[in-house]
Coordinates of C-alpha atoms and ligand atoms in Angstrom, one line a residue:
M1 CA 50.3 44.3 1.1
S2 CA 53.2 45.6 2.9
R3 CA 53.2 47.4 6.2
R4 CA 53.9 50.5 4.4
G5 CA 51.1 49.8 1.9
M6 CA 47.8 51.6 1.5
M7 CA 44.4 50.3 2.7
R8 CA 40.6 50.9 2.1
A9 CA 38.7 52.1 5.1
V10 CA 35.6 54.0 6.2
L11 CA 37.2 57.2 7.8
A12 CA 35.5 59.5 10.2
D13 CA 36.7 63.1 10.1
L14 CA 35.8 64.6 13.5
S15 CA 37.5 67.9 12.6
I16 CA 34.1 69.0 11.1
P17 CA 32.5 71.1 14.0
R18 CA 29.8 69.0 15.5
Y19 CA 27.1 71.8 15.5
V20 CA 27.4 72.0 11.8
L21 CA 26.9 68.2 11.3
T22 CA 23.8 68.0 13.8
A23 CA 22.2 71.2 12.2
A24 CA 22.7 69.8 8.7
T25 CA 21.6 66.4 9.0
R26 CA 19.0 66.0 11.6
G27 CA 20.1 62.6 12.9
R28 CA 21.0 60.9 9.5
V29 CA 24.5 59.9 8.9
P30 CA 26.3 63.2 8.3
V31 CA 27.6 63.6 4.8
G32 CA 31.2 64.4 5.0
L33 CA 31.8 63.1 8.7
L34 CA 32.3 59.5 7.1
S35 CA 33.8 58.5 3.9
L36 CA 35.2 55.3 2.1
R37 CA 38.8 56.0 1.3
D38 CA 40.7 53.7 -0.9
N39 CA 44.2 55.0 -0.3
L40 CA 44.7 55.6 3.5
P41 CA 48.1 54.6 4.9
A42 CA 47.9 51.2 6.5
P43 CA 48.6 51.4 10.2
T44 CA 52.2 51.2 11.5
L45 CA 53.1 48.9 14.2
P46 CA 53.9 50.8 17.6
D47 CA 57.7 50.9 18.4
A48 CA 57.3 48.3 21.2
P49 CA 57.3 44.6 21.6
G50 CA 54.2 42.3 21.0
W51 CA 52.4 44.2 18.1
V52 CA 50.8 42.5 15.0
L53 CA 49.2 43.5 11.9
L54 CA 45.9 42.1 11.3
R55 CA 43.8 41.9 8.2
T56 CA 40.1 42.3 9.0
E57 CA 37.5 39.7 8.1
L58 CA 34.4 40.8 9.5
A59 CA 33.4 43.8 11.8
G60 CA 30.3 44.7 13.8
I61 CA 28.5 48.1 14.0
C62 CA 27.8 48.9 17.7
G63 CA 25.6 51.6 19.2
S64 CA 28.7 53.6 20.3
D65 CA 29.6 53.6 16.5
L66 CA 26.3 54.9 15.6
A67 CA 26.7 57.7 18.2
V68 CA 29.8 58.9 16.3
A69 CA 28.3 58.6 12.9
H70 CA 25.4 60.6 13.9
A71 CA 27.6 63.1 16.0
K72 CA 25.7 62.1 19.2
S73 CA 28.8 61.0 21.3
S74 CA 28.6 62.0 25.0
P75 CA 30.2 65.5 25.6
V76 CA 31.8 64.6 28.8
L77 CA 33.4 61.4 27.5
S78 CA 34.9 63.5 24.6
A79 CA 37.8 63.9 27.1
F80 CA 38.8 60.3 26.6
Y81 CA 38.1 60.2 22.6
S82 CA 40.1 63.1 21.2
A83 CA 41.3 61.6 17.9
R84 CA 40.2 63.7 14.9
R85 CA 40.5 61.0 12.5
Q86 CA 38.8 57.8 13.6
I87 CA 38.5 54.3 11.9
L88 CA 35.5 52.8 13.6
G89 CA 34.9 49.2 14.4
H90 CA 35.9 47.4 17.7
E91 CA 34.1 44.1 17.1
I92 CA 36.5 42.5 15.0
V93 CA 37.4 39.2 13.4
A94 CA 40.7 39.1 11.7
V95 CA 43.7 37.1 10.4
V96 CA 47.1 37.8 11.6
Q97 CA 49.0 39.1 8.6
E98 CA 52.5 40.0 10.0
I99 CA 54.1 39.7 13.4
G100 CA 56.3 42.2 14.8
P101 CA 59.2 41.9 17.4
G102 CA 58.7 39.8 20.5
V103 CA 55.5 38.3 19.5
T104 CA 54.9 34.8 21.0
A105 CA 51.2 34.3 21.4
V106 CA 50.1 34.3 17.8
E107 CA 51.5 33.4 14.3
A108 CA 50.8 34.9 10.8
G109 CA 47.8 33.1 9.4
D110 CA 46.0 32.7 12.9
R111 CA 42.3 33.7 13.0
V112 CA 41.6 36.0 16.0
V113 CA 39.0 38.2 17.8
V114 CA 40.1 41.4 19.4
D115 CA 39.7 42.6 22.9
P116 CA 39.7 46.3 22.1
V117 CA 40.7 47.7 25.5
L118 CA 44.0 49.5 25.5
S119 CA 45.2 50.0 29.0
C120 CA 48.5 50.9 30.6
V121 CA 50.4 47.8 29.5
H122 CA 49.7 48.7 25.8
R123 CA 50.5 52.3 26.1
G124 CA 54.0 51.4 27.6
F125 CA 53.2 53.0 31.2
A126 CA 53.8 51.4 34.4
P127 CA 50.5 50.2 35.6
C128 CA 48.2 52.8 37.2
R129 CA 46.5 52.0 40.3
T130 CA 43.3 50.7 38.7
C131 CA 45.2 48.5 36.3
R132 CA 47.2 47.2 39.3
D133 CA 44.1 46.5 41.1
G134 CA 42.9 44.1 38.2
F135 CA 40.6 46.6 36.4
P136 CA 42.5 47.6 33.2
Y137 CA 39.1 48.0 31.5
V138 CA 38.6 51.1 33.4
C139 CA 42.5 52.3 33.3
E140 CA 43.3 55.6 34.5
R141 CA 45.4 56.5 31.4
F142 CA 42.7 56.3 28.6
D143 CA 43.3 59.8 27.5
Q144 CA 47.1 59.3 27.1
P145 CA 48.3 57.8 23.8
G146 CA 51.6 56.5 25.0
A147 CA 53.5 54.0 22.9
A148 CA 50.2 52.7 21.4
R149 CA 49.4 56.3 19.9
C150 CA 45.9 55.7 20.6
Q151 CA 43.6 58.7 21.6
S152 CA 40.8 56.5 22.8
P153 CA 40.1 53.9 25.6
T154 CA 39.8 51.1 23.1
Q155 CA 40.8 50.1 19.5
G156 CA 38.2 51.4 17.0
F157 CA 37.9 55.1 17.8
D158 CA 41.4 56.3 16.3
A159 CA 42.7 55.9 12.8
A160 CA 46.4 55.4 14.0
L161 CA 45.9 51.8 14.8
G162 CA 43.1 51.3 12.5
G163 CA 39.7 49.7 13.2
G164 CA 37.3 47.0 12.0
W165 CA 35.8 49.3 9.4
G166 CA 39.2 49.2 7.5
E167 CA 41.2 46.4 5.8
L168 CA 44.2 46.5 8.2
I169 CA 44.7 46.9 12.0
A170 CA 47.6 47.1 14.4
A171 CA 46.8 45.2 17.6
H172 CA 48.9 43.9 20.7
E173 CA 49.1 40.1 21.0
T174 CA 47.6 40.4 24.4
Q175 CA 44.4 41.7 22.9
L176 CA 44.0 38.6 20.8
H177 CA 42.0 35.4 21.3
R178 CA 42.4 32.6 18.6
V179 CA 39.2 31.3 17.1
G180 CA 40.4 28.7 14.7
A181 CA 37.6 27.9 12.0
M182 CA 34.8 29.3 13.9
P183 CA 32.2 30.9 11.6
A184 CA 32.8 34.6 11.4
R185 CA 29.1 35.1 12.3
R186 CA 29.7 33.8 15.7
A187 CA 33.2 35.1 16.2
V188 CA 32.2 38.7 15.4
L189 CA 30.1 38.4 18.7
A190 CA 33.0 38.0 21.0
E191 CA 33.3 41.5 21.9
P192 CA 29.5 42.4 22.6
A193 CA 29.1 38.9 24.1
S194 CA 32.1 39.9 26.5
I195 CA 30.3 43.2 27.4
G196 CA 27.0 41.0 28.2
L197 CA 29.0 38.5 30.4
H198 CA 31.1 41.3 32.1
A199 CA 27.6 43.1 33.0
A200 CA 26.0 39.9 34.2
L201 CA 29.0 39.4 36.5
R202 CA 28.7 42.8 38.1
W203 CA 25.7 41.2 39.9
P204 CA 26.9 39.0 42.9
R205 CA 23.9 36.7 42.9
R206 CA 21.4 37.4 45.7
G207 CA 17.9 36.3 44.7
D208 CA 16.2 34.4 41.9
R209 CA 14.6 37.1 39.7
A210 CA 16.1 39.3 37.1
V211 CA 14.9 41.7 34.5
V212 CA 16.9 42.7 31.4
I213 CA 15.4 45.8 29.6
G214 CA 16.2 46.1 26.1
P215 CA 16.6 43.3 23.6
G216 CA 19.2 44.6 21.3
T217 CA 22.5 42.9 20.7
I218 CA 23.7 43.8 24.0
G219 CA 20.5 42.8 26.0
L220 CA 20.3 39.6 24.2
L221 CA 24.0 38.7 24.9
T222 CA 23.5 39.8 28.5
T223 CA 20.4 37.5 28.7
A224 CA 22.5 34.5 27.2
A225 CA 25.1 35.2 29.7
L226 CA 22.8 35.3 32.6
R227 CA 21.4 32.1 31.5
R228 CA 24.7 30.6 31.1
L229 CA 25.8 31.6 34.6
H230 CA 22.5 30.9 36.5
P231 CA 20.5 28.0 34.8
D232 CA 17.7 28.3 37.4
L233 CA 17.4 32.3 37.2
D234 CA 13.9 33.7 36.4
I235 CA 14.7 36.2 33.7
T236 CA 12.1 38.8 32.2
V237 CA 13.2 40.5 29.2
V238 CA 11.3 43.8 28.7
G239 CA 11.4 45.3 25.0
P240 CA 9.1 46.1 22.2
G241 CA 8.4 44.0 19.2
A242 CA 7.7 40.3 18.4
F243 CA 10.9 39.8 16.5
S244 CA 13.2 40.8 19.3
Q245 CA 11.1 39.0 21.9
E246 CA 11.4 35.8 20.0
M247 CA 15.2 36.4 19.9
A248 CA 15.1 37.1 23.6
V249 CA 13.5 33.6 24.4
R250 CA 16.0 32.0 22.2
A251 CA 18.7 33.7 24.1
G252 CA 17.4 32.3 27.4
A253 CA 14.7 34.7 28.6
T254 CA 12.0 32.9 30.8
R255 CA 9.5 35.4 29.4
T256 CA 9.2 38.7 27.6
M257 CA 7.1 41.7 28.2
D258 CA 6.1 45.0 26.3
P259 CA 7.8 48.0 28.0
G260 CA 5.6 50.3 30.1
P261 CA 4.2 50.7 33.6
Q262 CA 2.1 47.5 33.0
V263 CA 5.2 45.5 33.6
V264 CA 4.9 46.3 37.3
E265 CA 1.3 44.6 37.5
A266 CA 2.4 41.7 35.2
L267 CA 5.3 40.8 37.4
A268 CA 3.4 41.2 40.7
G269 CA 0.9 38.9 39.2
L270 CA 3.6 36.4 38.2
H271 CA 5.7 36.4 41.5
G272 CA 3.0 37.5 44.0
G273 CA 4.5 40.9 44.8
R274 CA 2.2 43.8 45.8
V275 CA 1.5 46.8 43.7
I276 CA 1.8 50.2 45.3
R277 CA 0.4 53.2 43.6
P278 CA 1.9 56.6 44.4
R279 CA -0.7 59.4 44.7
I280 CA 1.1 61.5 42.2
S281 CA 3.4 59.7 39.8
R282 CA 2.3 57.5 36.9
I283 CA 4.2 54.2 37.5
P284 CA 3.3 51.9 40.3
I285 CA 6.0 50.6 42.7
L286 CA 6.6 46.7 42.9
E287 CA 6.8 45.7 46.5
Q288 CA 8.7 42.2 46.9
G289 CA 10.2 43.1 43.6
V290 CA 13.0 41.7 41.5
D291 CA 16.6 41.2 42.7
V292 CA 18.4 42.9 39.7
V293 CA 17.6 44.8 36.7
L294 CA 20.1 45.2 33.9
D295 CA 19.2 48.2 31.8
C296 CA 20.6 47.9 28.4
V297 CA 19.0 51.0 27.0
G298 CA 19.8 53.7 29.5
L299 CA 17.0 56.2 28.8
P300 CA 14.8 58.0 31.4
G301 CA 11.9 55.6 30.7
T302 CA 14.1 52.5 31.1
I303 CA 16.0 53.7 34.3
D304 CA 12.7 54.8 36.0
L305 CA 11.0 51.4 35.1
G306 CA 13.9 49.5 36.5
L307 CA 14.1 51.5 39.8
H308 CA 10.5 50.7 40.3
L309 CA 10.7 47.1 39.9
L310 CA 13.5 46.4 42.4
R311 CA 13.1 45.1 45.8
P312 CA 14.8 47.0 48.7
T313 CA 18.6 46.6 48.5
G314 CA 18.3 45.3 44.8
M315 CA 20.7 46.3 42.2
L316 CA 20.3 48.3 38.9
V317 CA 23.2 47.3 36.5
L318 CA 23.6 50.2 33.9
V319 CA 24.7 48.6 30.6
G320 CA 23.5 51.0 28.2
G321 CA 25.4 54.2 27.6
A322 CA 23.3 56.4 29.9
G323 CA 24.1 60.2 29.3
R324 CA 22.5 63.0 30.9
Q325 CA 19.0 62.0 31.9
R326 CA 16.0 63.3 33.8
V327 CA 15.3 60.5 36.4
D328 CA 13.7 60.4 39.7
W329 CA 16.3 58.7 41.8
S330 CA 14.2 58.8 45.1
L331 CA 13.8 55.0 45.2
V332 CA 17.8 54.5 45.1
W333 CA 18.2 56.1 48.6
N334 CA 14.6 55.3 49.9
R335 CA 15.2 51.5 49.2
Q336 CA 18.9 51.4 49.6
L337 CA 19.4 50.3 46.1
T338 CA 22.8 50.0 44.3
V339 CA 23.5 51.5 40.9
Q340 CA 26.2 49.7 39.2
G341 CA 27.9 50.9 36.1
T342 CA 29.6 48.4 33.7
V343 CA 31.9 48.9 30.6
N344 CA 34.3 46.9 28.5
S345 CA 35.6 43.7 29.8
G346 CA 38.8 42.1 31.2
P347 CA 40.1 40.0 34.0
E348 CA 37.1 38.5 36.1
P349 CA 37.6 37.4 39.8
A350 CA 34.5 35.4 39.4
L351 CA 36.3 33.5 36.5
D352 CA 39.5 33.0 38.5
G353 CA 41.1 36.0 36.9
R354 CA 40.6 34.8 33.5
T355 CA 39.3 37.3 31.0
T356 CA 35.7 37.7 30.0
M357 CA 36.5 37.3 26.4
S358 CA 38.5 34.0 26.9
R359 CA 35.4 32.5 28.5
V360 CA 33.1 33.8 25.8
V361 CA 35.3 32.4 23.0
E362 CA 34.7 29.0 24.7
W363 CA 30.8 29.7 24.7
L364 CA 31.0 30.7 21.0
A365 CA 32.7 27.4 20.1
D366 CA 29.8 25.5 21.8
P367 CA 26.9 25.1 19.3
S368 CA 24.4 25.2 22.3
Y369 CA 25.3 28.7 23.0
P370 CA 22.2 30.3 21.3
V371 CA 23.5 33.2 19.3
D372 CA 23.4 32.0 15.7
D373 CA 20.6 34.3 14.6
L374 CA 22.0 37.6 16.1
V375 CA 24.1 38.7 13.1
T376 CA 21.2 39.6 10.7
H377 CA 23.0 41.6 8.1
V378 CA 26.5 41.2 6.4
F379 CA 27.4 44.1 4.1
P380 CA 30.6 44.6 2.0
L381 CA 32.7 47.4 3.2
D382 CA 31.7 49.6 0.3
R383 CA 28.0 49.5 1.3
W384 CA 28.8 50.9 4.7
R385 CA 26.1 53.5 4.3
A386 CA 23.5 51.1 3.7
A387 CA 24.9 49.0 6.6
L388 CA 24.7 52.0 8.9
S389 CA 21.0 52.7 8.0
A390 CA 20.1 49.2 8.8
A391 CA 21.9 49.3 12.3
A392 CA 20.1 52.5 13.0
A393 CA 16.7 51.1 12.0
G394 CA 17.4 48.2 14.5
P395 CA 14.8 45.6 15.6
R396 CA 11.8 47.1 13.8
A397 CA 13.7 46.5 10.6
R398 CA 14.6 43.1 11.9
A399 CA 18.2 44.3 12.5
I400 CA 20.1 43.1 15.5
K401 CA 23.8 42.9 14.6
V402 CA 24.8 44.4 11.4
T403 CA 28.4 43.8 10.2
L404 CA 30.8 44.8 7.4
R405 CA 32.9 42.4 5.6
S406 CA 36.2 43.6 4.2
P407 CA 37.3 42.5 0.7
R408 CA 39.7 39.5 0.7
E409 CA 43.1 40.4 -0.5
Ligands
ZN501 ZN1 46.0 51.8 33.8

């Protein structure tokens, strides 16, 4: 297939007004919002050095993709996701098909995974202050397409460069990490595992006790990252269901617990903390609580539980995409807690400036990194509807990471 060829992809058409979709579908995948197209134009390479054309092998379905598919993306973040036509898929394993001018890092035929973040350097801008300071994963020009012609912070939310739910993708060589013959079921975890490691590194270790809430893909990979970074850390994973709890223990959890206020008593019993019962509120407070909570769900119940579990000066890391939530934040000021957001991944001072994904690719190449069971489903691209249903059903349908395989040429 040539650079001017056609390709097959699942296209999201966001020009359909959101209220129409939400009203018509009540949470199911809106008919008409996503459709499989056989004759979309293949992405063209931006007019700048360093771009390559990739042929997709396998791509993951992320919670953020489901939010687009269900017309439930964050209203405030729509400022940064303005493309009307999107090809989703930012967890990507692919083969380099064609290299453009100035490419030195990869060759045609290389198998790669993709860091989807597109910062100033990819958009052809002089670096913004945030990029200059070493945080390109929260670049200040995510709303400006620039030379990359991408109307989103990362690959996979715009059709111009393509995404993993399509056969061909344009990407910059600096986004790519070679994976050799690594099984696609492991390589496809490079992006979510980077999210997990980046989240785990937001906590400068101070103490011995951690809680991870939400054993979905990100929670499990955050647990696996914490375990790799801190072999002696006590990690309690809170989340429902025997299936995901088993997965959490395999990923490195010390123990698992069902969600709910009883977690406070259980941890007090284990660690010797005191339980303080407010006269009015339902959830008790754990005195001598845990040092860090990584909330990979981001709903009112999980944020509330996390705040009640933390010791004074502890840290709540918000890994899940928290939106508008009704939460009692009193304990944040009353116990001088830190609420730390985390998104994407990139250069890490804790890794001597290396990127999160370069470290994760090393982990994935190590058979003892326990992630083999995380990809529970592989669907061909033309069964995208069934794949989205499985992903939306989640752990109660024994689904963790659901993936789409592109047809071989
Ligand atoms: Zn920037």
